[in-house]
DNA sequence: GCGCGCGATACTTTATTGGTATAATTCAAA
DNA sequence: TTTGAATTATACCAATAAAGTATCGCGCGC
């Protein structure tokens, strides 16, 4: 498959006519026919219904058409962004993040960042915490937002907050009768759903370690690929699932109760390379400090331990910082 | 630009070595060098720093590398999805939606739909309300979720709910002192920010018409491309902005007050082709009915008029429905 | 400063793409 | 039902572009 074939197919799908499409593409009609045939051969799927005038799209063709438009648009954006960065010599700040931070401060931070540093190109890449460490060391990302403590000396991790954990409980079951915090012990003998299955170690292990530390053994543990599936299974009464408090908004048809117990939290950690002297690292810390000062809803005391990031604590007691 | 060039570049960026990359690609090294050169020529930007061992990526190259990986992944997904649809003869349900429905019931609906009809491929396309009408008629989408009443006889529109409007107000300004509902009249003489600038007619016109209907004339109207910009300008004290109640969660650093007055609402409308006999249209209506019965937070009486979709109202008074 | 590893260049061979002519279909009007 | 205009497919040739081979040149480490 080839971008040219996508362009050709899009033209045909738009015009619903090979001849006119060939004209708009400035090629003759026969090569166009052959390219489309080659595309269909490679996919092993018919995209067009030709024994009909005008030509119609098959179901597969309709899907392929819309997707092709999006891919071509994406390629165009990529080309433009690369040009911009290359020609203006401005730099790229590449940020890795775990999906759950999308429900916390990340969107707001990105907004502030784009506003304060419009000259840089910001690239965001969703990746698991463990993947962020090597990605940082290899220079693929400059900043990471994850949930895992790590032992690597080349990367510093700064705990921004300790978010409380909640248990997702199927509606209508006995545990869902109350909204009071649930002691960790109460998970003994329950069916538990954890995520993600990969990569390891990950958030799943964080939860399993927490239970182990409380001598709690679920009757059964199902591992699923992602949180959406996990909460879906909860709604289907397949078991309980421990999620960060902020992830509640993903699904409103299950019941949530705060988890009560030692270390029943999960951190949000900012990673960057040791000795990275980019001014944007400091800018990001400053913006995070601002953001925490605004007391956004996701930082409410009910769902977080009363801690603040190290670089946020400092200014208050010591008057050397200009705030 | 060409997908092959992307694959080649990714291989070089991974290996940081042309010779080894050529081996993994099963080609000789010179053609690889030339393809990368051609790519850099076309972009007009250097992607690699060659006078260094091992080869390093430039800033532009780093961006292009990550983006290339994502594009190639996307193409692969597209290929797989097209195969699946074409070979298994299962159909595609294509859903257009305005961005704001992402903050309402759309995610939950999609979850339910995937669960209830795993055999179909669901394609979602973000597009403005006015674009959805022609897209429906041309068969590019089967279902639309928008916010505009339309006169087209070929498309039915079913009002799912009337969502209340709120005014986004910069923090610290006089209007932000109260949290009580704000009469439409209070917008007289204020600077107003509306979105989207395109396509017209759109939500911007809905808001402007509302003000006109109340004989309210803002001192100035700024048009911006999207809601993020609009709320950003509000935060920057450039004016006020009228947004659907559910869009509040997009930004927490501005103050919101319900708008009080006749027709100070915006509908959420389900569109589909007149006479479309697909069973999935009915399934979607059923799922929406279920969803409304669950009383999710975004449907709370505070932020919606007490109406229900036509196909939800019906079952209660008339006993002919099987629900 | 010498050699090795590695990327670039020159040239040839091979594969792919596009063009022209024409046959085969479809659809609609007579 | 037949016929003709429109449209797509096929056959064949020309042009273009990609890959391979041999070799050069350069950066970097010893």
XYZ file of C-alpha atoms in Angstrom, chain B residues 164 178-183 257-260:
11
model
C -28.876 24.686 29.269
C -22.004 35.593 41.917
C -22.813 32.051 40.895
C -26.502 32.742 40.382
C -28.023 32.352 36.934
C -27.329 35.323 34.714
C -30.199 36.897 32.724
C -22.992 30.982 35.472
C -26.157 29.456 34.045
C -27.805 31.631 31.437
C -31.367 32.533 32.344
